[in-house]
Coordinates of C-alpha atoms in Angstrom, one line a residue:
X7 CA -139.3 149.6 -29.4
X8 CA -142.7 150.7 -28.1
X9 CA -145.9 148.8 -28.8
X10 CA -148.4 150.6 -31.0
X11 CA -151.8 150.4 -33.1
X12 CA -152.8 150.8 -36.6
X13 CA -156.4 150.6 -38.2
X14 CA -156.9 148.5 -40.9
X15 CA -159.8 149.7 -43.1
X16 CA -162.5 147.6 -45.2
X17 CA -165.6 147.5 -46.6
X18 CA -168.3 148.0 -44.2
X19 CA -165.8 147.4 -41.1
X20 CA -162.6 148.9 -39.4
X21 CA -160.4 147.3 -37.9
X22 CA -157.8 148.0 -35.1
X23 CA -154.3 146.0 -34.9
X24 CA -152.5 146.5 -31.8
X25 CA -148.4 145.3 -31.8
X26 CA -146.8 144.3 -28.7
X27 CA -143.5 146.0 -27.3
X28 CA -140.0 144.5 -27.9
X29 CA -137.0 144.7 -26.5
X30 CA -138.4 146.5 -23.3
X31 CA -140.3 149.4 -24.8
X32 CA -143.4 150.4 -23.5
X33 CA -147.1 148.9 -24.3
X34 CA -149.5 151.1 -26.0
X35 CA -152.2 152.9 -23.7
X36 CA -155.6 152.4 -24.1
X37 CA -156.0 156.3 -23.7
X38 CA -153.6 156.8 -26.4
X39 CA -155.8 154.8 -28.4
X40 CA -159.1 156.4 -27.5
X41 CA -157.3 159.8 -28.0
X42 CA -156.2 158.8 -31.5
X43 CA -160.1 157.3 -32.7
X44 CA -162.0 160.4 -31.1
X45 CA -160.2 163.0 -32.7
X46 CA -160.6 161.8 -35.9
X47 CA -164.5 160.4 -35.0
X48 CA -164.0 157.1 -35.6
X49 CA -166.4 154.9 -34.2
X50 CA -165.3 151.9 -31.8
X51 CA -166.8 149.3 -29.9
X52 CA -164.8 149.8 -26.0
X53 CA -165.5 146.5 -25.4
X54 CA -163.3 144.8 -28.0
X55 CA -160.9 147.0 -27.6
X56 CA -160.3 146.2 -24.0
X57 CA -160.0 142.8 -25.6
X58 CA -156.6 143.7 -27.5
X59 CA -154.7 145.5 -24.6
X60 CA -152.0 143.4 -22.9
X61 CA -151.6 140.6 -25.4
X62 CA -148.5 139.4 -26.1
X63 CA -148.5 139.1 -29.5
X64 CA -150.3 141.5 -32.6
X65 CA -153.8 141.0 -32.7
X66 CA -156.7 142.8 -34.4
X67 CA -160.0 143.1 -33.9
X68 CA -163.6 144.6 -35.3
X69 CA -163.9 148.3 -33.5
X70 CA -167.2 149.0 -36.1
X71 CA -169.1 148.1 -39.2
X72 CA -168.4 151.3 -40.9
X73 CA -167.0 151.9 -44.8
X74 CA -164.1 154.4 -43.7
X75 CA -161.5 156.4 -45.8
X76 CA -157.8 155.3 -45.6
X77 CA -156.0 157.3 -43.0
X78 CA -152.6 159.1 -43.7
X79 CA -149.6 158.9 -41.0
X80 CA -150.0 161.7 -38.6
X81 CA -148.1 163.0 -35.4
X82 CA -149.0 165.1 -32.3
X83 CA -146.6 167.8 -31.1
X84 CA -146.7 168.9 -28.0
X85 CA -144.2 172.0 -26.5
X86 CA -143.3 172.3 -23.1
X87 CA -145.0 175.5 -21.1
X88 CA -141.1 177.0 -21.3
X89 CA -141.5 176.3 -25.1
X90 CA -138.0 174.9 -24.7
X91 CA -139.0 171.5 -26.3
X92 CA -140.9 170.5 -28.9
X93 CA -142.0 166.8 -28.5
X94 CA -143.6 164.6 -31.3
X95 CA -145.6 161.4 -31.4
X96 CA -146.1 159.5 -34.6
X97 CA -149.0 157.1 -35.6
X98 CA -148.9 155.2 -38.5
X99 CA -151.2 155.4 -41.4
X100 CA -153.7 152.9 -42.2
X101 CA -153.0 149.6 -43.5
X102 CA -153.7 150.9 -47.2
X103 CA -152.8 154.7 -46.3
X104 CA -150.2 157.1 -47.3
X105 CA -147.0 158.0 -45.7
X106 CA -146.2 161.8 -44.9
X107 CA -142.8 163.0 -45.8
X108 CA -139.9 164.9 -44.2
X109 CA -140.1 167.7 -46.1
X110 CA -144.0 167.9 -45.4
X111 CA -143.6 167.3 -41.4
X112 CA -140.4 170.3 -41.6
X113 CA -143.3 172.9 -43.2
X114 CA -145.4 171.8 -40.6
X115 CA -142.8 172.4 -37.7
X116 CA -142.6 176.0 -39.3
X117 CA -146.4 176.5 -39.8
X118 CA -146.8 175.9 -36.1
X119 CA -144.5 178.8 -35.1
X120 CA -141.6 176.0 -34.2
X121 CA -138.5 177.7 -35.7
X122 CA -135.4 177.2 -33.2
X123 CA -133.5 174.6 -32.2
X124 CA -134.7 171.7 -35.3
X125 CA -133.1 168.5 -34.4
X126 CA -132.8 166.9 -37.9
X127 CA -130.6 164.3 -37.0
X128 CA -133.6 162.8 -34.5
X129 CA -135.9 163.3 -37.3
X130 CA -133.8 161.9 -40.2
X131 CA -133.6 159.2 -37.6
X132 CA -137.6 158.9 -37.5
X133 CA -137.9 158.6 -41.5
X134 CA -135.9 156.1 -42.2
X135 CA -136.9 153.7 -39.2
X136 CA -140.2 155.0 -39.0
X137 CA -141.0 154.3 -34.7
X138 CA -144.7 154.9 -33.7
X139 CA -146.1 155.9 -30.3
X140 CA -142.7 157.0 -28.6
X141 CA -141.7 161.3 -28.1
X142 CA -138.9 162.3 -30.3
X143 CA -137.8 165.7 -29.0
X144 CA -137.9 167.5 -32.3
X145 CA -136.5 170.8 -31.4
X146 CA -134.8 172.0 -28.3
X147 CA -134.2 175.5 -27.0
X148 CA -130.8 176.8 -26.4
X149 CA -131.3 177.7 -22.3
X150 CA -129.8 181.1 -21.0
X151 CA -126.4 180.8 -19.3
X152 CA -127.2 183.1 -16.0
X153 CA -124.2 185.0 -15.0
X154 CA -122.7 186.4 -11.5
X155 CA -122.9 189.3 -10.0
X156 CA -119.7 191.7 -9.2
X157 CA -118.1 191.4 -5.8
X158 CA -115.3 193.0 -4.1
X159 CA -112.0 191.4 -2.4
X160 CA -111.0 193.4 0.1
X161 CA -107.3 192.2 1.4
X162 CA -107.5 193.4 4.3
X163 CA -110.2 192.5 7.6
X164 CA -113.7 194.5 7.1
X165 CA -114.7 193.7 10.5
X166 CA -111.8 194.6 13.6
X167 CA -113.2 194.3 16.9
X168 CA -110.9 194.6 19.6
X169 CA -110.1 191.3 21.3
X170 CA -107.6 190.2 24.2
X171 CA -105.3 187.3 23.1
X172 CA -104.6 184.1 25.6
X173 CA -101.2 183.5 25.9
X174 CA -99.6 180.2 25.8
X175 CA -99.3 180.2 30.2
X176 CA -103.1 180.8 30.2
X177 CA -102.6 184.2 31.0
X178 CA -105.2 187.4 28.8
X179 CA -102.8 189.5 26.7
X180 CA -104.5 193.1 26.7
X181 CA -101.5 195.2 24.8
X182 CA -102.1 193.4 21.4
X183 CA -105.4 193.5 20.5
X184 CA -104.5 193.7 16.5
X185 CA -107.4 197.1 16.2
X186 CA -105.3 198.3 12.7
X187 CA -104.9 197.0 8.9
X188 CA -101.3 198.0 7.9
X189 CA -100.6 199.0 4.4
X190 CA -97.7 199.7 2.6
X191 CA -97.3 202.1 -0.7
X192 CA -97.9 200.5 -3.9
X193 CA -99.9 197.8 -2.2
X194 CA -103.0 196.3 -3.6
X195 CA -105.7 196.8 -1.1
X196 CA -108.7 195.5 -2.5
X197 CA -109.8 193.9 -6.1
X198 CA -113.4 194.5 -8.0
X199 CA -114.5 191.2 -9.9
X200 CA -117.1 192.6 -12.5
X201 CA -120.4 191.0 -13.1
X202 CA -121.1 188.4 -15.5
X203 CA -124.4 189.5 -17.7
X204 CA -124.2 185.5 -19.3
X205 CA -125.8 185.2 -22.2
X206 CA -129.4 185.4 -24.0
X207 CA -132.0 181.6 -24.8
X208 CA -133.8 181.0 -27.1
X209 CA -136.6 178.5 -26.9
X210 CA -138.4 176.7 -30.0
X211 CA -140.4 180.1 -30.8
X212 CA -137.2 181.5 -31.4
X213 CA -138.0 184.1 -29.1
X214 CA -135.1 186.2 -27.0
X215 CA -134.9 184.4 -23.4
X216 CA -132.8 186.9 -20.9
X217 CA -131.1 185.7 -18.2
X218 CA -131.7 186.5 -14.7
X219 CA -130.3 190.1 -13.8
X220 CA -126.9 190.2 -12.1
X221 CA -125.3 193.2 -9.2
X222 CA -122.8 195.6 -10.6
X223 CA -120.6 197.4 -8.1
X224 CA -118.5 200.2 -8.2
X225 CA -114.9 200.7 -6.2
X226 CA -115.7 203.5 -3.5
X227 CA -113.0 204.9 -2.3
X228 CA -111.4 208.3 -0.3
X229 CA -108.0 209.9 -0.7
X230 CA -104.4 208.4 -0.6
X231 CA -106.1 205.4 -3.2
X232 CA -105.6 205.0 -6.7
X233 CA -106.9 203.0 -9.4
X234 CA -105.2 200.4 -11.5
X235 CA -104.9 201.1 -15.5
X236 CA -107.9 198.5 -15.4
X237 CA -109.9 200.0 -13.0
X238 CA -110.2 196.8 -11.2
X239 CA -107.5 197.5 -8.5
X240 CA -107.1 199.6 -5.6
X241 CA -103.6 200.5 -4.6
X242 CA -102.4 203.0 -1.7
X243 CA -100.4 205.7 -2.2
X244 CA -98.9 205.7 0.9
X245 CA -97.7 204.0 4.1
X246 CA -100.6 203.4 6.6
X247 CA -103.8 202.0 7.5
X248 CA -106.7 200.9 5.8
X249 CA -110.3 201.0 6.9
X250 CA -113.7 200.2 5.1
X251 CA -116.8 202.5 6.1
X252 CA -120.3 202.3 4.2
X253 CA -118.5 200.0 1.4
X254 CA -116.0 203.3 0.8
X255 CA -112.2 202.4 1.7
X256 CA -110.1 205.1 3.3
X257 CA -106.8 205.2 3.7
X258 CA -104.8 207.2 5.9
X259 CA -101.0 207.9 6.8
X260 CA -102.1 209.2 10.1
X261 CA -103.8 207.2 12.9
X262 CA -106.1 208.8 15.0
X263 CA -107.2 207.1 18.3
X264 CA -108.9 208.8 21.7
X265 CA -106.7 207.5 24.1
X266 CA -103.9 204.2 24.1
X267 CA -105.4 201.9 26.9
X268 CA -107.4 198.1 27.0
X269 CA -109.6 199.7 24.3
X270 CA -106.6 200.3 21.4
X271 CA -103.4 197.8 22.6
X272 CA -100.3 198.3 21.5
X273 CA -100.0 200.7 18.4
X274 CA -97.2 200.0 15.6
X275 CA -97.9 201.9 12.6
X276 CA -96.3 202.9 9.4
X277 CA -97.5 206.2 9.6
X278 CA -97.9 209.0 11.9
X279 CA -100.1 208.7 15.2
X280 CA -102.4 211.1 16.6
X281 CA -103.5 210.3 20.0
X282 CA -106.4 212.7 21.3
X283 CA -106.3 212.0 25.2
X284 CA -103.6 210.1 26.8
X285 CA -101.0 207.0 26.7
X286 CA -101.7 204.4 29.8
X287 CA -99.0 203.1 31.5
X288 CA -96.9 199.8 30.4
X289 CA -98.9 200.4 26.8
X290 CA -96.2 200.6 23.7
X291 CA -97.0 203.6 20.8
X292 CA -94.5 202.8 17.8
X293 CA -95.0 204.9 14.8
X294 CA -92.6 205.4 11.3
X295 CA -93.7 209.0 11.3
X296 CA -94.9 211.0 13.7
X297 CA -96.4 211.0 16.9
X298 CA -98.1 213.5 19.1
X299 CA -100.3 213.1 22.1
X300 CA -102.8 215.6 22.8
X301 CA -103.1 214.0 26.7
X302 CA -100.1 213.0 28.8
X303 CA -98.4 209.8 28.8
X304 CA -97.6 208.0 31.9
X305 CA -95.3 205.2 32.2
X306 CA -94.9 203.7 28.6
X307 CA -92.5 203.4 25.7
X308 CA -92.9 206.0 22.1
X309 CA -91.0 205.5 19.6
X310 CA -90.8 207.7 16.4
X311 CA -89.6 207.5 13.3
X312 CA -90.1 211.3 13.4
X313 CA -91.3 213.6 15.7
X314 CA -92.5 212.8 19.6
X315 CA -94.9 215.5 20.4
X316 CA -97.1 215.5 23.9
X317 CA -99.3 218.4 25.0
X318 CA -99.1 217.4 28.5
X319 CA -96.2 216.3 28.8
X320 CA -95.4 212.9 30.6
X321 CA -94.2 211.2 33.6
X322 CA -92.3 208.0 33.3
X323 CA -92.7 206.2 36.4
X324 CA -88.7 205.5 36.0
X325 CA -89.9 203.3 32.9
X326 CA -91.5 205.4 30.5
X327 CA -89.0 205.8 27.5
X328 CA -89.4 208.3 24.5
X329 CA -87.3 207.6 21.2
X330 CA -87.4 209.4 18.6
X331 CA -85.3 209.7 15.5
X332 CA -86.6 213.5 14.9
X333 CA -87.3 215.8 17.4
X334 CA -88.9 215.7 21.3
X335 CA -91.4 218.0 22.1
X336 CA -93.3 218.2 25.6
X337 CA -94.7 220.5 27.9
X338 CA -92.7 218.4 31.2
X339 CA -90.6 215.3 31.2
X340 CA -90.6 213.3 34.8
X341 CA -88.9 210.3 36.0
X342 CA -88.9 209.7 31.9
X343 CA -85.8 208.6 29.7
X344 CA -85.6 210.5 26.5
X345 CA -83.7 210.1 23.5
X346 CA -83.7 212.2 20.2
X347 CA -81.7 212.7 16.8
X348 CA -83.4 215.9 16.8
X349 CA -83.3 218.3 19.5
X350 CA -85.4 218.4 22.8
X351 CA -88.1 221.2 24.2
X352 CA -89.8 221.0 27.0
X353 CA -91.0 223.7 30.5
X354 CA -89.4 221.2 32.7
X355 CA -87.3 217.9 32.9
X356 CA -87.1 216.7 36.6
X357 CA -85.1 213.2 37.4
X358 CA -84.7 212.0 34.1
X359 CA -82.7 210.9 31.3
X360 CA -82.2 213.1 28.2
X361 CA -80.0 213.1 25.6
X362 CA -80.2 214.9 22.2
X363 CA -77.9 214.6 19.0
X364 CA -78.6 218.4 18.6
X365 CA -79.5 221.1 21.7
X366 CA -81.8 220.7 24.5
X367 CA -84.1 224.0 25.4
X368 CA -85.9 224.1 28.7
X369 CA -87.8 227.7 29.0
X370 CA -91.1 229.1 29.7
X371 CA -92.4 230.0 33.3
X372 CA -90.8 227.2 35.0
X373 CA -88.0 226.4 32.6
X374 CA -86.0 223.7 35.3
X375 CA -83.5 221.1 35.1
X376 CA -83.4 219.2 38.4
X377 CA -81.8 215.7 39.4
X378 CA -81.1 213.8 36.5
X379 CA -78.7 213.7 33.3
X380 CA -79.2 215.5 30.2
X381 CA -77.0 215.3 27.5
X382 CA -76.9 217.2 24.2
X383 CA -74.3 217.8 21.1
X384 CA -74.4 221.3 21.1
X385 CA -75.8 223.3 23.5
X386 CA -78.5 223.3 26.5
X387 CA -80.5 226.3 27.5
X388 CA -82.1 226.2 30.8
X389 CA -83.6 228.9 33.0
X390 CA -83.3 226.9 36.2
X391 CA -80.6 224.4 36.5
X392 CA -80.2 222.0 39.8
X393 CA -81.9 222.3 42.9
X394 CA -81.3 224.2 46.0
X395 CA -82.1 220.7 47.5
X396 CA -78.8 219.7 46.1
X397 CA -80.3 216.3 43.8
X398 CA -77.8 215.3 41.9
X399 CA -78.1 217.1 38.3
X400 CA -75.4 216.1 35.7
X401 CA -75.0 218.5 32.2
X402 CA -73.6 217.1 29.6
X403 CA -72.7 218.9 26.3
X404 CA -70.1 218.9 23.4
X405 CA -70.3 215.2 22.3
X406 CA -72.9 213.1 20.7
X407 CA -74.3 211.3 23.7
X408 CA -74.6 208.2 21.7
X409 CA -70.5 208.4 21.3
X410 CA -70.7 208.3 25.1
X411 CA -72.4 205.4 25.4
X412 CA -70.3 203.5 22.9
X413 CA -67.7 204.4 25.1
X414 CA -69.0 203.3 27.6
X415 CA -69.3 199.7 25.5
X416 CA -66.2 199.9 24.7
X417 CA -65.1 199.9 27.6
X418 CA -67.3 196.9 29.4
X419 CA -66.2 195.1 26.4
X420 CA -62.6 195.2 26.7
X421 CA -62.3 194.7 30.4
X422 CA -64.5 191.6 29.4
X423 CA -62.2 190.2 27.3
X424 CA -58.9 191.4 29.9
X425 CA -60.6 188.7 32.1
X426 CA -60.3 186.1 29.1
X427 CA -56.8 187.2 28.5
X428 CA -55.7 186.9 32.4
X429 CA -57.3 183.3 32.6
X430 CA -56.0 181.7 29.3
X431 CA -51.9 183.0 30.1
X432 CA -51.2 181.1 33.3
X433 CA -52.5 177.5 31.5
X434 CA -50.2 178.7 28.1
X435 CA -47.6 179.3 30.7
X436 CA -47.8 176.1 32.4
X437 CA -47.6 174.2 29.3
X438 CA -44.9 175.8 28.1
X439 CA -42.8 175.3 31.2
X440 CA -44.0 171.6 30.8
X441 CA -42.6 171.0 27.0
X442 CA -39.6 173.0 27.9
X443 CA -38.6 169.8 30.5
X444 CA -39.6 167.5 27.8
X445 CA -42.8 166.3 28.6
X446 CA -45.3 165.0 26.1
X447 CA -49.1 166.1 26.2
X448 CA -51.8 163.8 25.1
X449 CA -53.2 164.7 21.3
X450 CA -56.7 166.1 23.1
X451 CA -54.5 168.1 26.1
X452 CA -52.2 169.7 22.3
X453 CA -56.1 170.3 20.6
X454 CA -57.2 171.9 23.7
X455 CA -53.8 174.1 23.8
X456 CA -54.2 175.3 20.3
X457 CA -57.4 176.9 20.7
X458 CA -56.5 178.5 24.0
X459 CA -53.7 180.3 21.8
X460 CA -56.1 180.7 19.5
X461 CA -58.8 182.1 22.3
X462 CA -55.8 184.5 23.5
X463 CA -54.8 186.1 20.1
X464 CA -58.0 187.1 19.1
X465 CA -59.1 188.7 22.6
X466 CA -55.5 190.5 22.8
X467 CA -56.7 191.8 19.0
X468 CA -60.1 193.2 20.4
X469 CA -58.5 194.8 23.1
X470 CA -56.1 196.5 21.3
X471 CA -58.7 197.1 18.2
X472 CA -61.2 198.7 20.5
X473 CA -58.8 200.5 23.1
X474 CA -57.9 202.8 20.1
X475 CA -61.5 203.1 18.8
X476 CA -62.2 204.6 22.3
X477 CA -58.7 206.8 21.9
X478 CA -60.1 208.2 18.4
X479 CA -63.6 209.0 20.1
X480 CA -61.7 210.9 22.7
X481 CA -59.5 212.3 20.8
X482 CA -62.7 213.9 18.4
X483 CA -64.2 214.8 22.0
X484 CA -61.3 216.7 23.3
X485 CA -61.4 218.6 20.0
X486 CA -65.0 219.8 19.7
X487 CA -65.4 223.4 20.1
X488 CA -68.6 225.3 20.5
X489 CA -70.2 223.8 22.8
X490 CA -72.2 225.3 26.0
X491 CA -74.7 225.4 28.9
X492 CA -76.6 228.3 28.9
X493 CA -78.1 229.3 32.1
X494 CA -81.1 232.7 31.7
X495 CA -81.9 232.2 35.3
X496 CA -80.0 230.4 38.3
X497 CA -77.8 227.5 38.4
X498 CA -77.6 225.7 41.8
X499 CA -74.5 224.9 43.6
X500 CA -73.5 220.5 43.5
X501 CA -74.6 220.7 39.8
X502 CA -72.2 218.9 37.5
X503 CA -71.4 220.6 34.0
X504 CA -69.4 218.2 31.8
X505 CA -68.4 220.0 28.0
X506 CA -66.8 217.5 25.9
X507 CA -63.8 215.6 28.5
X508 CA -63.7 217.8 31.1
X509 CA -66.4 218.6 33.7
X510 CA -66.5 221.2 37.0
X511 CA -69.1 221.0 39.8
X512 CA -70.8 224.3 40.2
X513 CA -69.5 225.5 43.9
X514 CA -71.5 229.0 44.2
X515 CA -75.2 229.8 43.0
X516 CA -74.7 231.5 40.0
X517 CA -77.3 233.7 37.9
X518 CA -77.4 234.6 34.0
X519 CA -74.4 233.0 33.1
X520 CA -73.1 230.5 30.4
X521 CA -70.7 227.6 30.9
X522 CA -68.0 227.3 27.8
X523 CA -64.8 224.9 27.5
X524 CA -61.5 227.4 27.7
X525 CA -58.1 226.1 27.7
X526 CA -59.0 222.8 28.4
X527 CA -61.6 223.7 31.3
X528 CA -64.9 224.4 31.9
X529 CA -65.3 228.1 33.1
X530 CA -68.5 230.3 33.5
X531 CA -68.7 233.9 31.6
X532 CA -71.5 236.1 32.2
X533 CA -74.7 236.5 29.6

């Protein structure tokens, strides 16, 4: 409990008693004192005050020889500059004076514009204990809860910059430099938290205290983007890639670069690709849709999901590979391999590798086939086919050239598993020639035995499985009708033509002509 004063009023003197703290409250100031007797122009002598400050014990003494009126209780209120608290002081009333009471002190808390916040339970606390000279926070302000502002999520990186990768030997990995954000159809690409306007104060004046303003933000966004039913969500609508410009999200299905080189890396992309100059050498373009190259490509590996398309055409350096599960498009094909579900086009294929599960047309002013094989289901229309040079140009229609090369697995299998077969029979044999004298193998030598029978069953099963697989395949080979080379110019002598499983090896130049399968052989009729 804090120390404190009270007057103590006769006849023809006043006098001031000062208590002492207890219990670690704080002493009364001798400017609270002089505060208290000059506002209310009472008269004091400064020098017997100063006698009564810091004793230990209550003590009173003459202040003047004035007649003066009983004083009531009083209080000072003071509230804060933010008028978020209102704090009171009480004094007591002189020895003979009058109390105030609660109900007196509330209309006074009201007179002086305090209206918000009334803490009753400290004051009810002050009326019946009655505590002088300490602050009792008689009404507090409710402060304003400041909200947030809005911010986007985007799930996907806002910021690609094209960087080599260090390998684990030390060595700088320039093919995947990780330049694109992938996203899928029905994916949810980026997520708008609204602001948070909080909520209003009010301080003791019961006056409206706003909070502090908070950022809204809108989704921006392009095509190929919808909304959730929310409006909180962006989803795509399609397979692709995702890029944020000015805040504004676009999403594309079709990738547009300038060239495939140190600058992009490696490209594997759910959509289609459109490359505006030219595919480096050893660099990989993978795309599930489409992809055309308005350039050439030299030495590197396309694969489509749809459509390979080059303006330029390309040259393989005997490494470049084109795959595509639609169609093959290109103005020349060199030193490339070249495989396609669809069919091929091009003004030239020289030395190469090309196979189509459809037809394979070679025209326009040059319109050559030399050196190479090129294989197609159906048919193959060429304008110039071989070389006067005699390179080694192979034709190969009426089959699927896929069936070919399962053949051809076929085949490396089985005389894989022969090898098994011819190594396992001579140890069965020996055994058997050793238990048919009566002599007993060890129980690991029997084990071992076992699954060398075992080893020979199931290779003499493959072979026999697979060596009428290929006899099915031939068989559906042999049987395919339809089929032709189709020659609008020349076809040069040492040029192989193989239709379904039979060939012929051109011996004459030939002109306007068209090669067919006829009772079992290949034979030329005219155009």
């Amino acid at each position: 409990m804090n120390g404190y004063f009270q007057l103590i009023c006769g006849d023809k003197l006043t006098k001031l008693q000062v208590f002492p703290p207890t219990d670690g409250g704080m002493a009364v100031s001798m400017g609270e004192i002089l505060e208290y007797l000059t506002n209310r122009n009472i008269a004091y002598d400064n020098e017997a005050l100063h006698s009564v400050i810091g004793r230990n014990e209550a003590y009173a003494v003459v202040i003047n020889n004035e007649t003066k009126r009983e004083e009531r209780e009083s209080y000072k209120i003071v509230v804060n500059p933010d008028k978020m608290t209102a704090i009171v002081r009480f004094y007591p009333s002189s020895h003979g004076g009058e109390n105030i009471t609660k109900k007196e002190f509330m209309d006074d808390l009201g007179f002086k514009g305090i209206k918000y916040g009334i803490q009753e339970e400290e004051i009810d606390k002050y009326f019946e204990k009655r505590r002088y000279c300490e602050d009792i926070i008689v009404a507090r302000g409710k402060e304003p809860r400041h909200g947030s502002d809005a911010y986007i999520e985007y799930y996907f990186k806002t910021d690609l910059k094209a960087k080599p990768t260090l390998k684990e030997d030390g060595s700088v990995d320039f093919f995947h430099l990780n330049t694109i954000n992938h996203c899928h159809k029905g994916e949810v690409i980026a997520r708008l938290f609204p602001e948070d306007a909080g909520e209003s104060g009010t301080n003791v004046a019961g006056e409206r205290i706003k909070p502090r303003d908070v950022k809204k933000k809108v989704l921006k966004y392009s095509r190929n983007v919808t909304l959730s039913e929310d409006k909180l969500s962006m989803i795509s609508e399609v397979d692709g890639h995702v890029t944020l410009v000015d805040e504004k999200v676009f999403v594309s299905d079709v990738l547009a670069v300038d060239n495939v080189d140190n600058s992009t890396g490696n490209i594997d992309y759910e959509g289609s690709v459109k490359i505006k100059g030219n595919v480096c050498a050893n660099f990989t373009v993978k795309a599930r849709g489409n992809i055309e190259v308005q350039g050439v490509v030299e030495g590197a590996y396309l694969e489509a999901g749809g459509d390979i398309i080059i303006a330029r055409g390309m040259n393989g350096m005997n490494r470049g590979i084109l795959r595509a599960q639609g169609n093959i498009i290109s103005k020349f094909m060199e030193n490339t391999t070249a495989m396609a579900g669809g069919y091929v086009s091009a003004e030239s294929i020289l030395h190469s590798t090309v196979q189509s599960a459809s037809e394979i047309t070679v025209s326009g002013r040059r319109g050559f086939i030399t050196g190479g094989r090129v294989s197609a289901t159906n048919t193959i229309t060429v304008k110039t086919l071989g070389s006067s040079m005699g390179a080694d140009t192979i034709i190969e229609v009426g089959a699927d050239p896929t069936i070919k090369v399962r053949i051809q697995e076929l085949q490396k299998d089985i005389m894989e598993a022969t090898k098994v077969v011819r190594s396992v029979q001579p140890l069965l044999a020996a055994t058997q020639q050793k238990l048919a004298k009566g002599m007993k193998l060890p129980p690991d030598q029997i084990q071992y035995m076992k699954s060398l029978i075992m080893l020979n069953k199931e290779k003499a099963k493959e072979i026999e499985e697979k060596t009428e697989e290929i006899d099915r395949i031939q068989e559906a080979i042999g049987n395919m009708t339809g089929a032709q080379v189709v020659v609008t110019g020349v076809v040069f002598a040492g040029t192989r033509i193989c239709i379904g499983d039979v060939s012929m090896v051109v011996k004459n130049e030939m002109q306007y002509c068209k090669f067919l399968k006829i009772d079992g052989e290949v034979k030329m009729t005219a155009l």
